[in-house]
Amino acid sequence: GAVVSQHPSRVICKSGTSVKIECRSLDFQATTMFWYRQFPKKSLMLMATSNEGSKATYEQGVEKDKFLINHASLTLSTLTVTSAHPEDSSFYICSGVRGRSTDTQYFGPGTRLTVL
Amino acid sequence: SQKIEQNSEALNIQEGKTATLTCNYTNYSPAYLQWYRQDPGRGPVFLLLIRENEKEKRKERLKVTFDTTLKQSLFHITASQPADSATYLCALSLRNTGFQKLVFGTGTRLLVSP
């Protein structure tokens, strides 16, 4: 159990367009989901914490108007990169916390975004 | 400043040997420390969690130690196999975030040769 999926796995878009990435918990309810970004050979950097039914909490330096997060249900959170630019190209990974457990995050397989 | 350090150089070992990876941190007081495995182009996969009041945790061929005085965790893989080749990340669960937020190290790449 505790499987998280992401869609799409890869996306290439033109500069200035918006891209939506979906994160789903397939076999558990995730009251909290997290969005990370990872640059090549770098660590995962937390972008925001998303709680079902409420506004996301963004980390310092992450533009909330650029990275729109919606957590409409206990199994789905979406990240929309608005007006994407080449510097937004990265590996985006989501994770979910099962129920009220705060111990372990279950990660999705990641989405590779390339902005041309 | 706050730092989590893992050896950035790849660790090369022979199949059957024990791999030992190190995670050192400064200016953090984590409640938990977790180890994840990440394969290229994939998300991290949870391996083990150890709490601040635990010295050692084991799971099959894996063993983790946690020394809050030294601010260090060691991750051991015994009887290593080529399939264990991956990047291993340590992550700290921060106390003042309800333990939910994770801060990751940069990871150490392990290469196990046949």
PDB file of N, CA, C and O in Angstrom, chain A residues 16-43:
ATOM      1  N   GLY A  16       6.172  30.624 -21.488  1.00  0.00           N
ATOM      2  CA  GLY A  16       4.976  31.455 -21.406  1.00  0.00           C
ATOM      3  C   GLY A  16       3.686  30.678 -21.226  1.00  0.00           C
ATOM      4  O   GLY A  16       2.648  31.253 -20.886  1.00  0.00           O
ATOM      5  N   THR A  17       3.730  29.378 -21.448  1.00  0.00           N
ATOM      6  CA  THR A  17       2.523  28.556 -21.280  1.00  0.00           C
ATOM      7  C   THR A  17       2.439  28.035 -19.844  1.00  0.00           C
ATOM      8  O   THR A  17       3.403  28.136 -19.075  1.00  0.00           O
ATOM      9  N   SER A  18       1.271  27.506 -19.509  1.00  0.00           N
ATOM     10  CA  SER A  18       1.065  26.941 -18.170  1.00  0.00           C
ATOM     11  C   SER A  18       0.993  25.427 -18.247  1.00  0.00           C
ATOM     12  O   SER A  18       0.499  24.868 -19.232  1.00  0.00           O
ATOM     13  N   VAL A  19       1.465  24.793 -17.219  1.00  0.00           N
ATOM     14  CA  VAL A  19       1.501  23.333 -17.179  1.00  0.00           C
ATOM     15  C   VAL A  19       0.912  22.849 -15.857  1.00  0.00           C
ATOM     16  O   VAL A  19       1.264  23.377 -14.794  1.00  0.00           O
ATOM     17  N   LYS A  20       0.035  21.861 -15.931  1.00  0.00           N
ATOM     18  CA  LYS A  20      -0.569  21.298 -14.722  1.00  0.00           C
ATOM     19  C   LYS A  20      -0.018  19.896 -14.477  1.00  0.00           C
ATOM     20  O   LYS A  20      -0.002  19.071 -15.396  1.00  0.00           O
ATOM     21  N   ILE A  21       0.381  19.643 -13.250  1.00  0.00           N
ATOM     22  CA  ILE A  21       0.881  18.321 -12.851  1.00  0.00           C
ATOM     23  C   ILE A  21      -0.050  17.775 -11.774  1.00  0.00           C
ATOM     24  O   ILE A  21      -0.365  18.473 -10.811  1.00  0.00           O
ATOM     25  N   GLU A  22      -0.488  16.528 -11.956  1.00  0.00           N
ATOM     26  CA  GLU A  22      -1.387  15.896 -10.993  1.00  0.00           C
ATOM     27  C   GLU A  22      -0.641  14.922 -10.085  1.00  0.00           C
ATOM     28  O   GLU A  22       0.253  14.210 -10.542  1.00  0.00           O
ATOM     29  N   CYS A  23      -1.042  14.895  -8.841  1.00  0.00           N
ATOM     30  CA  CYS A  23      -0.480  13.961  -7.861  1.00  0.00           C
ATOM     31  C   CYS A  23      -1.649  13.239  -7.187  1.00  0.00           C
ATOM     32  O   CYS A  23      -2.521  13.898  -6.614  1.00  0.00           O
ATOM     33  N   ARG A  24      -1.667  11.929  -7.303  1.00  0.00           N
ATOM     34  CA  ARG A  24      -2.760  11.140  -6.730  1.00  0.00           C
ATOM     35  C   ARG A  24      -2.257  10.090  -5.759  1.00  0.00           C
ATOM     36  O   ARG A  24      -1.280   9.390  -6.054  1.00  0.00           O
ATOM     37  N   SER A  25      -2.923   9.984  -4.615  1.00  0.00           N
ATOM     38  CA  SER A  25      -2.664   8.854  -3.718  1.00  0.00           C
ATOM     39  C   SER A  25      -3.654   7.759  -4.114  1.00  0.00           C
ATOM     40  O   SER A  25      -4.864   7.980  -4.093  1.00  0.00           O
ATOM     41  N   LEU A  26      -3.141   6.613  -4.522  1.00  0.00           N
ATOM     42  CA  LEU A  26      -3.986   5.595  -5.141  1.00  0.00           C
ATOM     43  C   LEU A  26      -4.676   4.681  -4.137  1.00  0.00           C
ATOM     44  O   LEU A  26      -5.778   4.188  -4.408  1.00  0.00           O
ATOM     45  N   ASP A  27      -4.060   4.436  -3.012  1.00  0.00           N
ATOM     46  CA  ASP A  27      -4.640   3.462  -2.090  1.00  0.00           C
ATOM     47  C   ASP A  27      -4.691   3.969  -0.661  1.00  0.00           C
ATOM     48  O   ASP A  27      -4.809   3.175   0.285  1.00  0.00           O
ATOM     49  N   PHE A  28      -4.608   5.281  -0.494  1.00  0.00           N
ATOM     50  CA  PHE A  28      -4.762   5.849   0.833  1.00  0.00           C
ATOM     51  C   PHE A  28      -5.237   7.292   0.695  1.00  0.00           C
ATOM     52  O   PHE A  28      -5.145   7.899  -0.362  1.00  0.00           O
ATOM     53  N   GLN A  29      -5.742   7.800   1.795  1.00  0.00           N
ATOM     54  CA  GLN A  29      -6.185   9.191   1.813  1.00  0.00           C
ATOM     55  C   GLN A  29      -5.067  10.065   2.364  1.00  0.00           C
ATOM     56  O   GLN A  29      -4.570   9.811   3.468  1.00  0.00           O
ATOM     57  N   ALA A  30      -4.696  11.045   1.598  1.00  0.00           N
ATOM     58  CA  ALA A  30      -3.581  11.909   1.983  1.00  0.00           C
ATOM     59  C   ALA A  30      -4.122  13.261   2.432  1.00  0.00           C
ATOM     60  O   ALA A  30      -4.475  14.109   1.613  1.00  0.00           O
ATOM     61  N   THR A  31      -4.188  13.445   3.737  1.00  0.00           N
ATOM     62  CA  THR A  31      -4.659  14.733   4.240  1.00  0.00           C
ATOM     63  C   THR A  31      -3.651  15.835   3.941  1.00  0.00           C
ATOM     64  O   THR A  31      -4.014  16.996   3.811  1.00  0.00           O
ATOM     65  N   THR A  32      -2.403  15.448   3.851  1.00  0.00           N
ATOM     66  CA  THR A  32      -1.345  16.414   3.543  1.00  0.00           C
ATOM     67  C   THR A  32      -0.511  15.888   2.386  1.00  0.00           C
ATOM     68  O   THR A  32      -0.142  14.713   2.363  1.00  0.00           O
ATOM     69  N   MET A  33      -0.260  16.754   1.442  1.00  0.00           N
ATOM     70  CA  MET A  33       0.644  16.437   0.343  1.00  0.00           C
ATOM     71  C   MET A  33       1.703  17.520   0.266  1.00  0.00           C
ATOM     72  O   MET A  33       1.471  18.673   0.633  1.00  0.00           O
ATOM     73  N   PHE A  34       2.856  17.130  -0.232  1.00  0.00           N
ATOM     74  CA  PHE A  34       3.977  18.050  -0.360  1.00  0.00           C
ATOM     75  C   PHE A  34       4.441  18.087  -1.813  1.00  0.00           C
ATOM     76  O   PHE A  34       4.382  17.089  -2.523  1.00  0.00           O
ATOM     77  N   TRP A  35       4.920  19.250  -2.228  1.00  0.00           N
ATOM     78  CA  TRP A  35       5.503  19.394  -3.554  1.00  0.00           C
ATOM     79  C   TRP A  35       6.965  19.796  -3.420  1.00  0.00           C
ATOM     80  O   TRP A  35       7.301  20.732  -2.672  1.00  0.00           O
ATOM     81  N   TYR A  36       7.818  19.059  -4.140  1.00  0.00           N
ATOM     82  CA  TYR A  36       9.254  19.299  -4.120  1.00  0.00           C
ATOM     83  C   TYR A  36       9.737  19.574  -5.540  1.00  0.00           C
ATOM     84  O   TYR A  36       9.118  19.177  -6.522  1.00  0.00           O
ATOM     85  N   ARG A  37      10.903  20.189  -5.592  1.00  0.00           N
ATOM     86  CA  ARG A  37      11.576  20.391  -6.868  1.00  0.00           C
ATOM     87  C   ARG A  37      13.001  19.887  -6.694  1.00  0.00           C
ATOM     88  O   ARG A  37      13.610  20.092  -5.626  1.00  0.00           O
ATOM     89  N   GLN A  38      13.511  19.250  -7.735  1.00  0.00           N
ATOM     90  CA  GLN A  38      14.869  18.713  -7.654  1.00  0.00           C
ATOM     91  C   GLN A  38      15.612  19.050  -8.938  1.00  0.00           C
ATOM     92  O   GLN A  38      15.208  18.637 -10.027  1.00  0.00           O
ATOM     93  N   PHE A  39      16.723  19.787  -8.803  1.00  0.00           N
ATOM     94  CA  PHE A  39      17.586  20.072  -9.933  1.00  0.00           C
ATOM     95  C   PHE A  39      18.640  18.984 -10.024  1.00  0.00           C
ATOM     96  O   PHE A  39      18.921  18.296  -9.030  1.00  0.00           O
ATOM     97  N   PRO A  40      19.245  18.814 -11.213  1.00  0.00           N
ATOM     98  CA  PRO A  40      20.208  17.724 -11.410  1.00  0.00           C
ATOM     99  C   PRO A  40      21.302  17.700 -10.351  1.00  0.00           C
ATOM    100  O   PRO A  40      21.899  18.736 -10.040  1.00  0.00           O
ATOM    101  N   LYS A  41      21.503  16.535  -9.776  1.00  0.00           N
ATOM    102  CA  LYS A  41      22.535  16.296  -8.765  1.00  0.00           C
ATOM    103  C   LYS A  41      22.358  17.182  -7.535  1.00  0.00           C
ATOM    104  O   LYS A  41      23.324  17.430  -6.811  1.00  0.00           O
ATOM    105  N   LYS A  42      21.155  17.624  -7.314  1.00  0.00           N
ATOM    106  CA  LYS A  42      20.869  18.430  -6.138  1.00  0.00           C
ATOM    107  C   LYS A  42      19.832  17.735  -5.272  1.00  0.00           C
ATOM    108  O   LYS A  42      19.207  16.754  -5.679  1.00  0.00           O
ATOM    109  N   SER A  43      19.656  18.273  -4.074  1.00  0.00           N
ATOM    110  CA  SER A  43      18.709  17.684  -3.163  1.00  0.00           C
ATOM    111  C   SER A  43      17.271  18.071  -3.514  1.00  0.00           C
ATOM    112  O   SER A  43      17.047  19.009  -4.267  1.00  0.00           O
TER     113      SER A  43
END
